[in-house]
C-alpha cells in the first residue's frame, strides 16, 4: 500500500468516507490528506475492522469518487 491521496481536493471522496465511517472526524480526514496508510490505520482503529478490509472499502470509495469527477 504505497498510495497517496489528497482528500482536501476531492469533496466527493471526503463525503463518501464521512458517510461510510461516521466516527471519523473532519480533523482526522484532513490530517491524513496525503497518507493512505494513516487513513486506513485511523479507520481500522475506530471501527475495529481489519486493515485489509478497510483498505478495500476505501479503495472502492476512491474509485467511485474518481469515476464521478472524470
PDB file of C-alpha atoms in Angstrom:
ATOM      1  CA  UNK A   1       0.000   0.000   0.000  1.00  0.00           C
ATOM      2  CA  UNK A   2       2.003   2.895  -1.246  1.00  0.00           C
ATOM      3  CA  UNK A   3      -0.922   5.024  -2.326  1.00  0.00           C
ATOM      4  CA  UNK A   4      -1.046   8.752  -1.812  1.00  0.00           C
ATOM      5  CA  UNK A   5      -4.374  10.521  -1.848  1.00  0.00           C
ATOM      6  CA  UNK A   6      -5.361  14.152  -1.487  1.00  0.00           C
ATOM      7  CA  UNK A   7      -8.725  14.294   0.212  1.00  0.00           C
ATOM      8  CA  UNK A   8      -8.769  18.082   0.556  1.00  0.00           C
ATOM      9  CA  UNK A   9      -9.121  18.469  -3.216  1.00  0.00           C
ATOM     10  CA  UNK A  10     -11.821  15.853  -3.539  1.00  0.00           C
ATOM     11  CA  UNK A  11     -15.024  16.751  -1.738  1.00  0.00           C
ATOM     12  CA  UNK A  12     -16.898  13.750  -3.112  1.00  0.00           C
ATOM     13  CA  UNK A  13     -14.350  11.338  -1.656  1.00  0.00           C
ATOM     14  CA  UNK A  14     -14.479  13.192   1.631  1.00  0.00           C
ATOM     15  CA  UNK A  15     -18.270  12.875   1.694  1.00  0.00           C
ATOM     16  CA  UNK A  16     -18.116   9.171   0.829  1.00  0.00           C
ATOM     17  CA  UNK A  17     -15.656   8.437   3.637  1.00  0.00           C
ATOM     18  CA  UNK A  18     -17.647  10.517   6.116  1.00  0.00           C
ATOM     19  CA  UNK A  19     -20.861   8.667   5.288  1.00  0.00           C
ATOM     20  CA  UNK A  20     -19.189   5.249   5.477  1.00  0.00           C
ATOM     21  CA  UNK A  21     -17.225   5.988   8.624  1.00  0.00           C
ATOM     22  CA  UNK A  22     -19.330   8.332  10.724  1.00  0.00           C
ATOM     23  CA  UNK A  23     -16.899   8.090  13.652  1.00  0.00           C
ATOM     24  CA  UNK A  24     -14.110   9.631  11.588  1.00  0.00           C
ATOM     25  CA  UNK A  25     -13.886  13.320  12.422  1.00  0.00           C
ATOM     26  CA  UNK A  26     -13.321  16.096   9.930  1.00  0.00           C
ATOM     27  CA  UNK A  27      -9.963  16.789  11.557  1.00  0.00           C
ATOM     28  CA  UNK A  28      -8.893  13.157  11.068  1.00  0.00           C
ATOM     29  CA  UNK A  29      -9.867  13.241   7.420  1.00  0.00           C
ATOM     30  CA  UNK A  30      -7.970  16.495   6.878  1.00  0.00           C
ATOM     31  CA  UNK A  31      -4.915  15.415   8.881  1.00  0.00           C
ATOM     32  CA  UNK A  32      -4.334  12.350   6.726  1.00  0.00           C
ATOM     33  CA  UNK A  33      -4.872  14.012   3.376  1.00  0.00           C
ATOM     34  CA  UNK A  34      -1.659  12.631   1.897  1.00  0.00           C
ATOM     35  CA  UNK A  35      -1.262   9.287   3.636  1.00  0.00           C
ATOM     36  CA  UNK A  36      -3.367   6.322   2.576  1.00  0.00           C
ATOM     37  CA  UNK A  37      -1.740   4.166   5.251  1.00  0.00           C
ATOM     38  CA  UNK A  38      -2.557   6.619   8.051  1.00  0.00           C
ATOM     39  CA  UNK A  39      -6.140   6.930   6.842  1.00  0.00           C
ATOM     40  CA  UNK A  40      -6.513   3.133   6.867  1.00  0.00           C
ATOM     41  CA  UNK A  41      -4.951   2.883  10.339  1.00  0.00           C
ATOM     42  CA  UNK A  42      -7.287   5.554  11.758  1.00  0.00           C
ATOM     43  CA  UNK A  43     -10.403   3.977  10.281  1.00  0.00           C
ATOM     44  CA  UNK A  44      -9.328   0.494  11.344  1.00  0.00           C
ATOM     45  CA  UNK A  45      -8.743   1.640  14.918  1.00  0.00           C
ATOM     46  CA  UNK A  46     -12.100   3.438  15.109  1.00  0.00           C
ATOM     47  CA  UNK A  47     -14.171   0.686  13.504  1.00  0.00           C
ATOM     48  CA  UNK A  48     -12.214  -2.306  14.824  1.00  0.00           C
ATOM     49  CA  UNK A  49     -12.141  -3.743  11.310  1.00  0.00           C
ATOM     50  CA  UNK A  50      -9.121  -5.452   9.781  1.00  0.00           C
ATOM     51  CA  UNK A  51      -6.846  -3.073   7.871  1.00  0.00           C
ATOM     52  CA  UNK A  52      -7.165  -5.154   4.681  1.00  0.00           C
ATOM     53  CA  UNK A  53     -10.949  -4.839   4.735  1.00  0.00           C
ATOM     54  CA  UNK A  54     -10.799  -1.102   5.438  1.00  0.00           C
ATOM     55  CA  UNK A  55      -8.243  -0.646   2.636  1.00  0.00           C
ATOM     56  CA  UNK A  56     -10.544  -2.448   0.196  1.00  0.00           C
ATOM     57  CA  UNK A  57     -13.516  -0.283   1.211  1.00  0.00           C
ATOM     58  CA  UNK A  58     -11.525   2.946   0.977  1.00  0.00           C
ATOM     59  CA  UNK A  59     -10.122   1.972  -2.421  1.00  0.00           C
ATOM     60  CA  UNK A  60     -13.704   1.396  -3.602  1.00  0.00           C
ATOM     61  CA  UNK A  61     -14.619   4.868  -2.364  1.00  0.00           C
ATOM     62  CA  UNK A  62     -11.603   6.381  -4.120  1.00  0.00           C
ATOM     63  CA  UNK A  63     -12.552   4.622  -7.373  1.00  0.00           C
ATOM     64  CA  UNK A  64     -16.151   5.803  -7.029  1.00  0.00           C
ATOM     65  CA  UNK A  65     -15.087   9.404  -6.400  1.00  0.00           C
ATOM     66  CA  UNK A  66     -12.701   9.318  -9.360  1.00  0.00           C
ATOM     67  CA  UNK A  67     -15.419   7.950 -11.636  1.00  0.00           C
ATOM     68  CA  UNK A  68     -17.755  10.783 -10.649  1.00  0.00           C
ATOM     69  CA  UNK A  69     -15.141  13.525 -11.104  1.00  0.00           C
ATOM     70  CA  UNK A  70     -13.811  12.492 -14.525  1.00  0.00           C
TER      71      UNK A  70
END
